[in-house]
mmCIF file of C-alpha atoms in Angstrom:
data_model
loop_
_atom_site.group_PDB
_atom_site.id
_atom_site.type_symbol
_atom_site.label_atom_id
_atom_site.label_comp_id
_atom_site.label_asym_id
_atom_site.label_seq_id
_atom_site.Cartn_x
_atom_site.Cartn_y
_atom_site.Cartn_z
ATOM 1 C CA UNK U 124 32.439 -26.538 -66.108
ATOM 2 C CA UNK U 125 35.703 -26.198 -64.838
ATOM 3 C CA UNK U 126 36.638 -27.700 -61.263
ATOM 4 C CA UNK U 127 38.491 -26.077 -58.459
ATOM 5 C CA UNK U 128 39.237 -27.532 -55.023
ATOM 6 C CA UNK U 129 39.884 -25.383 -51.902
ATOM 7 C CA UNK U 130 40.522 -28.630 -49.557
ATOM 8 C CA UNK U 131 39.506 -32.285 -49.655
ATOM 9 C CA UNK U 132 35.671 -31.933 -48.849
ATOM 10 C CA UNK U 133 35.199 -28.460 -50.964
ATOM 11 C CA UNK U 134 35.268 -28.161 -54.537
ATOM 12 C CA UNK U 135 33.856 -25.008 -56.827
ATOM 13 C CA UNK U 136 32.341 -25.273 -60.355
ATOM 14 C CA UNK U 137 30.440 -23.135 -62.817
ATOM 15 C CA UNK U 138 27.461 -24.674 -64.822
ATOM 16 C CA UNK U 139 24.926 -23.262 -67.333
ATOM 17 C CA UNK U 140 21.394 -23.335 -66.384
ATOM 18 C CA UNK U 141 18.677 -23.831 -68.061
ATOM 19 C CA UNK U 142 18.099 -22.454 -71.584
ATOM 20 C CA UNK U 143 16.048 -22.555 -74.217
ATOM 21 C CA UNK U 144 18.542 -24.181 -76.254
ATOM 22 C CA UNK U 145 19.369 -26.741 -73.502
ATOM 23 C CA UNK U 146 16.440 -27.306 -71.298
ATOM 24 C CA UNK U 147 18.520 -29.420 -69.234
ATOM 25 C CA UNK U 148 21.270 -27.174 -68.030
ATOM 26 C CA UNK U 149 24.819 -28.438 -67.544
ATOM 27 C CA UNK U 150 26.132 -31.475 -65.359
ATOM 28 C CA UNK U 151 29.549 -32.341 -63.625
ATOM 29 C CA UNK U 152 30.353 -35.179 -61.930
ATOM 30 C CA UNK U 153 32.805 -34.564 -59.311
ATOM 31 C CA UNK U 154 34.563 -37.248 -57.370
ATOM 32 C CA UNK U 155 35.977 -38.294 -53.816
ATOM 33 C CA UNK U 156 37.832 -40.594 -52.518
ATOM 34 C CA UNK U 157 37.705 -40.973 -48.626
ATOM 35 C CA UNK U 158 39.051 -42.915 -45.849
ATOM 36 C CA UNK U 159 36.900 -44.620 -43.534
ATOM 37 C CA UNK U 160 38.035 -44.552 -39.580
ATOM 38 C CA UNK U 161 38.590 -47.524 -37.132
ATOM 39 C CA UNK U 162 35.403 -49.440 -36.366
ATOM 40 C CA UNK U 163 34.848 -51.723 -33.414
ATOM 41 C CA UNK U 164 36.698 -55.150 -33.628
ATOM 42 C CA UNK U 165 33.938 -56.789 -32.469
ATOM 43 C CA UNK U 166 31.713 -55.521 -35.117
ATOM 44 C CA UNK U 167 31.397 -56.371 -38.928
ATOM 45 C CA UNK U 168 30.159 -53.539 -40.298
ATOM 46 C CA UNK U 169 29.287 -49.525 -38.928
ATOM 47 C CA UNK U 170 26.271 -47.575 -40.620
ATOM 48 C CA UNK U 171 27.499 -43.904 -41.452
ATOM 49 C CA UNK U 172 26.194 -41.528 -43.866
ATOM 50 C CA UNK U 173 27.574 -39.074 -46.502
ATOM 51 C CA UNK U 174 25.933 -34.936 -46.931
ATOM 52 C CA UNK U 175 26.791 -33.276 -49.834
ATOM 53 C CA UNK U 176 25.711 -29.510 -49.531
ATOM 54 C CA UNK U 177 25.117 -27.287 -52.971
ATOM 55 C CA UNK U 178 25.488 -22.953 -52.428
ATOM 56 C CA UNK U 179 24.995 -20.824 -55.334
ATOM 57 C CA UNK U 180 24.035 -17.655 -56.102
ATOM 58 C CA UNK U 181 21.450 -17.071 -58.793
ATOM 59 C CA UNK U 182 19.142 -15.200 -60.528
ATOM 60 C CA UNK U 183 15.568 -15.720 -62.083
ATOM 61 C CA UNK U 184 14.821 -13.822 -65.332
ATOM 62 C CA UNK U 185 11.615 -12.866 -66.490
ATOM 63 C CA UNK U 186 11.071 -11.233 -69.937
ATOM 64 C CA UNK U 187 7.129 -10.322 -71.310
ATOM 65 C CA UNK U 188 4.967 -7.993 -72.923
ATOM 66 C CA UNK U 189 1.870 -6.838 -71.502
ATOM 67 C CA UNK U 190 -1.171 -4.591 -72.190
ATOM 68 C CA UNK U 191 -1.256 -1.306 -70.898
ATOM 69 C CA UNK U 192 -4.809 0.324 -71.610
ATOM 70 C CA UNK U 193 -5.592 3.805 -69.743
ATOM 71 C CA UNK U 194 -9.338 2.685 -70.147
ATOM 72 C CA UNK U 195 -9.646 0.004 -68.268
ATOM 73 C CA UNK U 196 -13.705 0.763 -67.558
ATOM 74 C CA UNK U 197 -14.385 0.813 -71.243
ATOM 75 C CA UNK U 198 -16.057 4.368 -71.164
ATOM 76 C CA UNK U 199 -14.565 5.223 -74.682
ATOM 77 C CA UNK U 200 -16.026 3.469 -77.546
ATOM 78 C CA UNK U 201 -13.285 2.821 -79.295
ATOM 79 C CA UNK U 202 -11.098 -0.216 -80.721
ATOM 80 C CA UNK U 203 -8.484 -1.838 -78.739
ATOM 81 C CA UNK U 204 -5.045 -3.004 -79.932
ATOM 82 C CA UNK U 205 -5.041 -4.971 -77.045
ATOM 83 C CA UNK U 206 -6.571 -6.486 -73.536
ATOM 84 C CA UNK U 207 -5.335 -6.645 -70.677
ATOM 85 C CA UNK U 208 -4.294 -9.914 -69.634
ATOM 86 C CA UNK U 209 -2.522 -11.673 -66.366
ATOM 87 C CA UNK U 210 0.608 -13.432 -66.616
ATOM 88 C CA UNK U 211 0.407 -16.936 -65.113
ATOM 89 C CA UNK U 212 3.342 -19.418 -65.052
ATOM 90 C CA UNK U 213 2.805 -22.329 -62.951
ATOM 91 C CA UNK U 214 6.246 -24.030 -64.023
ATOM 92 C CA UNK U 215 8.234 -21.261 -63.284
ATOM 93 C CA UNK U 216 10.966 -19.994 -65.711
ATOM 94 C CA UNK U 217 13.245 -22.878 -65.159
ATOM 95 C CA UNK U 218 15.076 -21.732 -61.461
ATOM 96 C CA UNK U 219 14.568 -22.621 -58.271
ATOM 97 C CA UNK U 220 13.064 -19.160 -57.229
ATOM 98 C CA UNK U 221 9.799 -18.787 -59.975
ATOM 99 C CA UNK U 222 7.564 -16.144 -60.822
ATOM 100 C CA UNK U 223 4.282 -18.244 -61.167
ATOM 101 C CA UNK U 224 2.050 -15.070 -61.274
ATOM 102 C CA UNK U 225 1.793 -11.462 -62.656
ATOM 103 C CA UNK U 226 -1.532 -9.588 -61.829
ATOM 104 C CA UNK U 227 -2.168 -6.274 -63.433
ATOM 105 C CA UNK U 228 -4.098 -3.290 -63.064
ATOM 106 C CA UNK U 229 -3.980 0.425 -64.537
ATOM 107 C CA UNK U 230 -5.026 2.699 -61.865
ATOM 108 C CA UNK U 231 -6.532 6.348 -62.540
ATOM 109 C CA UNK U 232 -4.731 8.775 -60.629
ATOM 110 C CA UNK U 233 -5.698 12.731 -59.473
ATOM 111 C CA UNK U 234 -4.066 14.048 -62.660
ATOM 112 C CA UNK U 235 -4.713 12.845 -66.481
ATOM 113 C CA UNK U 236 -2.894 10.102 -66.034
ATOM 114 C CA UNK U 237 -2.891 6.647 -65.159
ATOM 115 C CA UNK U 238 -0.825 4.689 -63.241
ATOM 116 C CA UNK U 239 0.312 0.760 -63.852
ATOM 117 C CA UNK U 240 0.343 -1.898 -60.947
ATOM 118 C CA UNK U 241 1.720 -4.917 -60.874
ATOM 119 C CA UNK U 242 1.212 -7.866 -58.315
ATOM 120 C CA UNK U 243 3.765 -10.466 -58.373
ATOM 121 C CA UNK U 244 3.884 -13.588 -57.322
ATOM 122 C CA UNK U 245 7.160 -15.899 -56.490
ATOM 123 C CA UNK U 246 7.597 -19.219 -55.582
ATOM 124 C CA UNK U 247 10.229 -21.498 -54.234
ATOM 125 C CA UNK U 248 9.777 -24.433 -56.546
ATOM 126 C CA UNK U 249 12.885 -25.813 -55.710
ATOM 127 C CA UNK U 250 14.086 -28.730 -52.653
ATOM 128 C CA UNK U 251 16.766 -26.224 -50.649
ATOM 129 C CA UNK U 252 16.582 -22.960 -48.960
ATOM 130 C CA UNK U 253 16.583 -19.861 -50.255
ATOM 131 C CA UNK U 254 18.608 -16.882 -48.830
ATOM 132 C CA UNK U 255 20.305 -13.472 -49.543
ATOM 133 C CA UNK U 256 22.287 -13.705 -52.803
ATOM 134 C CA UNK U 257 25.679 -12.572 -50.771
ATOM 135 C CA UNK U 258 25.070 -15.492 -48.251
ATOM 136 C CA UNK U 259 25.421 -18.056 -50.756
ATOM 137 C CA UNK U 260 29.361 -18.773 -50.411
ATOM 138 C CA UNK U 261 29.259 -18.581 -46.259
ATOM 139 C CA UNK U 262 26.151 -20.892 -46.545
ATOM 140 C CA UNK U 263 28.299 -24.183 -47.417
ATOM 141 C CA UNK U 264 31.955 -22.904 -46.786
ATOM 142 C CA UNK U 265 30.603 -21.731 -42.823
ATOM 143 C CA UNK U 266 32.604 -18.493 -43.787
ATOM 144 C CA UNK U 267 32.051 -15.729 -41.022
ATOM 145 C CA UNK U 268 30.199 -18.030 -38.905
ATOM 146 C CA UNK U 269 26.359 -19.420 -39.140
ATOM 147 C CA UNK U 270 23.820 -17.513 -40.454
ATOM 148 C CA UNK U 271 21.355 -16.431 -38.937
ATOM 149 C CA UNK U 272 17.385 -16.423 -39.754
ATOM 150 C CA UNK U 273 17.880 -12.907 -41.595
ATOM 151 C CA UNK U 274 19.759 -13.963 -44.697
ATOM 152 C CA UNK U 275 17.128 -16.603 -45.202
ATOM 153 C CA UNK U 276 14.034 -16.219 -46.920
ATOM 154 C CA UNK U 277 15.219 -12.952 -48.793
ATOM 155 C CA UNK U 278 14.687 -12.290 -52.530
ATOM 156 C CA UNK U 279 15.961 -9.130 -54.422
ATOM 157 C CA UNK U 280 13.629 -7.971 -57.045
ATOM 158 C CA UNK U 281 14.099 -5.298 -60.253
ATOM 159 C CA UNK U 282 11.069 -4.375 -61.996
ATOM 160 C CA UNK U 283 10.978 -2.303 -64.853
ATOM 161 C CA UNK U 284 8.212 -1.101 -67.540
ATOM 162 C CA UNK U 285 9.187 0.003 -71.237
ATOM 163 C CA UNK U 286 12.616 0.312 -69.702
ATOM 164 C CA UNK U 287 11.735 2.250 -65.974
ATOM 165 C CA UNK U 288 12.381 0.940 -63.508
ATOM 166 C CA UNK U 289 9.175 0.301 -60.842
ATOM 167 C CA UNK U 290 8.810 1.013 -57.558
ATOM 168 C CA UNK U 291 8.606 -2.472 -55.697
ATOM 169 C CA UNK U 292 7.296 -2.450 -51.673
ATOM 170 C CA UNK U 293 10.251 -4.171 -50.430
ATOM 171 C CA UNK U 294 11.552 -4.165 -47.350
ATOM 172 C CA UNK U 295 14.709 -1.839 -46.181
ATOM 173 C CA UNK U 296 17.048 -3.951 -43.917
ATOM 174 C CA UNK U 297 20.026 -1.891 -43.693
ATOM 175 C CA UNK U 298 21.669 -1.358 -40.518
ATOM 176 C CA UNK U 299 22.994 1.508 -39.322
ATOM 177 C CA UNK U 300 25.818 2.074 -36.949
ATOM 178 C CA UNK U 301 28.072 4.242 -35.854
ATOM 179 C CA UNK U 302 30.703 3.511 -38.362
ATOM 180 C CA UNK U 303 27.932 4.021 -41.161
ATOM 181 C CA UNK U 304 25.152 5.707 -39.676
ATOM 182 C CA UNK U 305 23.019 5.908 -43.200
ATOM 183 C CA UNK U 306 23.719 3.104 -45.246
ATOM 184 C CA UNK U 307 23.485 2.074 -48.826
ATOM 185 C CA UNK U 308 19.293 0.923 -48.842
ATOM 186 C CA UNK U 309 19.030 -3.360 -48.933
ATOM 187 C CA UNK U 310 15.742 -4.306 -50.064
ATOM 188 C CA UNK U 311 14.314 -7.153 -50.054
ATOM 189 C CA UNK U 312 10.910 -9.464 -50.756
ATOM 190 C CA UNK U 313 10.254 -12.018 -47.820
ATOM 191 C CA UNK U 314 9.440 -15.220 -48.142
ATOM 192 C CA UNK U 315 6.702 -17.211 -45.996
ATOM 193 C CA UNK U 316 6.068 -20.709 -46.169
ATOM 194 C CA UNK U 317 7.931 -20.866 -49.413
ATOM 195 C CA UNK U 318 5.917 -18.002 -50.886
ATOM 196 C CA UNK U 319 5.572 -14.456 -51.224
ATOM 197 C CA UNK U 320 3.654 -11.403 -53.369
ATOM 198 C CA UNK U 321 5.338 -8.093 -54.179
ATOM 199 C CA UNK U 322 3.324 -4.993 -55.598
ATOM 200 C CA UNK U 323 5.192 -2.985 -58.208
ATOM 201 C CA UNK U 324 4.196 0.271 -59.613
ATOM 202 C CA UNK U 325 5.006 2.766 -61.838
ATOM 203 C CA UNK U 326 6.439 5.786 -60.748
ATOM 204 C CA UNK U 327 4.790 9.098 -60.574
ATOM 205 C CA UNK U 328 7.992 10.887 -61.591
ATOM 206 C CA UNK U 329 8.194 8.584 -64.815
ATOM 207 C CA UNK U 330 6.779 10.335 -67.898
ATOM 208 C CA UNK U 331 3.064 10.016 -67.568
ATOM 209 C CA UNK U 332 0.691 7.579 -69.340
ATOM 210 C CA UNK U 333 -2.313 9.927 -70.201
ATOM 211 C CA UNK U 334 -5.667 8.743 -69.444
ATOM 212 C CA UNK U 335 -6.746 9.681 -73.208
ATOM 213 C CA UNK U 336 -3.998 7.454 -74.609
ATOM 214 C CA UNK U 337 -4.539 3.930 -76.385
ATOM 215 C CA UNK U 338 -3.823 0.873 -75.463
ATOM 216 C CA UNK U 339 -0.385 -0.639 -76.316
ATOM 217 C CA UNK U 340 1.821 -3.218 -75.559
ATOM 218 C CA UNK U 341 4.976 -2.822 -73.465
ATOM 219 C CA UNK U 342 8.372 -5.145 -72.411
ATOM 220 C CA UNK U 343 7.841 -6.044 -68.668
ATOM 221 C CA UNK U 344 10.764 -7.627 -67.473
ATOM 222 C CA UNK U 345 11.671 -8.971 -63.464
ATOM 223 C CA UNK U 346 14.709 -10.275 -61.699
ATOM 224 C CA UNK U 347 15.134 -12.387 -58.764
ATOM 225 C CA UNK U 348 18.386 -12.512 -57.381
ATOM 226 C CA UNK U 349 19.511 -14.903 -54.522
ATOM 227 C CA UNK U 350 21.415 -17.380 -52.956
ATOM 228 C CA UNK U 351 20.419 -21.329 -53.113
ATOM 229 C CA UNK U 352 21.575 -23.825 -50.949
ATOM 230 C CA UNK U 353 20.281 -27.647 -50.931
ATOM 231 C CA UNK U 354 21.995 -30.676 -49.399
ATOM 232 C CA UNK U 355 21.536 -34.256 -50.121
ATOM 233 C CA UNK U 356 22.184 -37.569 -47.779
ATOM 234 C CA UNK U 357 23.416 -40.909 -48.502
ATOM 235 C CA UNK U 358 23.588 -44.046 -46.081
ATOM 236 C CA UNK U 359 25.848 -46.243 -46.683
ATOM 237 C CA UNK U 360 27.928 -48.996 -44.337
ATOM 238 C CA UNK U 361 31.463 -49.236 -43.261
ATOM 239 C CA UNK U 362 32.362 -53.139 -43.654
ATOM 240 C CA UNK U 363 35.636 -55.160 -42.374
ATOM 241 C CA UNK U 364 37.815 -56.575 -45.280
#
C-alpha cells in the first residue's frame, strides 16, 4: 500500500485484509532510521527498547443463509425444505473482532406470526485492544488527549434478515448536553474479558412471517465495526563504536 509520513516516528498505510483470494492479506515493510543519544563514558553498552504501535479502524463481515421455519415444535406433519441449524465459527472470519457463534430461534408471538431471534456471539481473537471505530486514529497519534475506558471495549453491530435490518440490544451511549440536548443514538455491544453476546431480533413492524408459512432459507448477514490497536516491543542495546 502506499506510504505516508506525518513526522519521523508516524507513518500511514492502507493494506488489504484477508480474502478469499489472498488468505494472507497484504504486507509493507516500512523503515527507520534513528539516532541513538549519549550514553555514559564509563559504560560499553546501554539496554533500550523500541514500541511500535498499530491503530486501525476495521470491520468484520459476516455473510450466511439460515433456516427460518415458523414450526419449530413440529405440530404440522409436513416436509421441510430445511432445519434449523446454528452457525458456529470457531476461527472467526479472518479479523481480529470474530463472530464465533450464531444461535437461533423462531419465537411464536400473540398474533399469527412468528418472530426470528438471533444470539450472537463475538470474540476478540486478536493480540491488541479493541475500541470504538472513531478512536482508532487518536489511539496511536494521542490526538485529543488519552482515552479513556469508554472508547474501549465497544463494538458496533448491523444485523439484517432477507435484507431488514434487526433490532440488536445494544447499548445507547450518547451524551447529551446543553449544546445538543438529544443526540444522534451511539450504540454499541460491550466487551468483557475479551467477549461478548448480542441478541438480535426481527422487528415487529417488518412484514410478518406467518405461523402457517414453510420453512425457507434466508441471507443473514452481520457487521462489526471498530477500531484496533496492538503494539509490539523490541530490546535491543546501544553499544560504543
Amino acid at each position: 500500500g502506499r506510504i505516508s509520513r506525518n513526522n519521523d516516528n508516524e507513518a500511514m498505510f492502507t493494506l488489504e485484509g484477508k480474502t478469499p483470494l489472498n488468505p494472507k492479506g497484504d504486507e509493507e515493510v516500512i523503515t527507520y532510521t534513528v539516532e541513538a543519544g549519549k550514553i555514559d563514558p564509563q559504560s560499553e553498552s546501554h539496554p533500550s527498547t523500541i514500541i511500535a504501535s498499530l491503530c486501525y479502524p476495521y470491520e468484520t463481515k459476516l455473510a450466511a443463509s439460515v433456516c427460518i421455519d415458523p414450526d419449530p415444535n413440529n405440530v404440522r406433519p409436513i416436509r421441510k425444505s430445511c432445519t434449523v441449524q446454528d452457525l458456529s465459527y470457531s476461527s472467526g472470519q479472518g479479523a481480529p473482532v470474530a463472530i464465533t457463534k450464531v444461535e437461533i430461534q423462531v419465537l411464536p408471538t400473540a398474533s399469527e406470526a412468528v418472530k426470528p431471534q438471533f444470539l450472537i456471539s463475538i470474540e476478540n481473537k486478536g493480540k491488541g485492544e479493541v475500541m470504538k471505530f472513531s478512536a482508532a486514529d487518536a489511539a496511536c497519534r494521542r490526538t485529543g488527549g488519552a482515552l479513556t475506558y469508554r472508547e474501549f471495549n465497544a463494538v458496533e453491530m448491523h444485523a439484517t434478515l432477507s435484507g431488514q435490518d434487526l433490532e440488536c440490544s445494544l447499548r445507547n451511549e450518547a451524551v447529551a448536553d446543553e449544546s445538543n440536548p438529544k443526540p444522534d443514538a451511539q450504540e454499541f455491544a460491550r466487551l468483557s474479558s475479551g467477549k461478548g453476546v448480542v441478541r438480535c431480533s426481527y422487528p415487529d413492524d417488518a412484514p410478518a412471517i406467518g405461523k402457517a408459512a414453510e420453512s425457507y432459507t434466508a441471507p443473514f448477514t452481520i457487521t462489526l465495526s471498530y477500531g484496533y490497536t496492538q503494539s509490539l516491543t523490541t530490546d535491543y542495546a546501544i553499544k560504543k563504536r
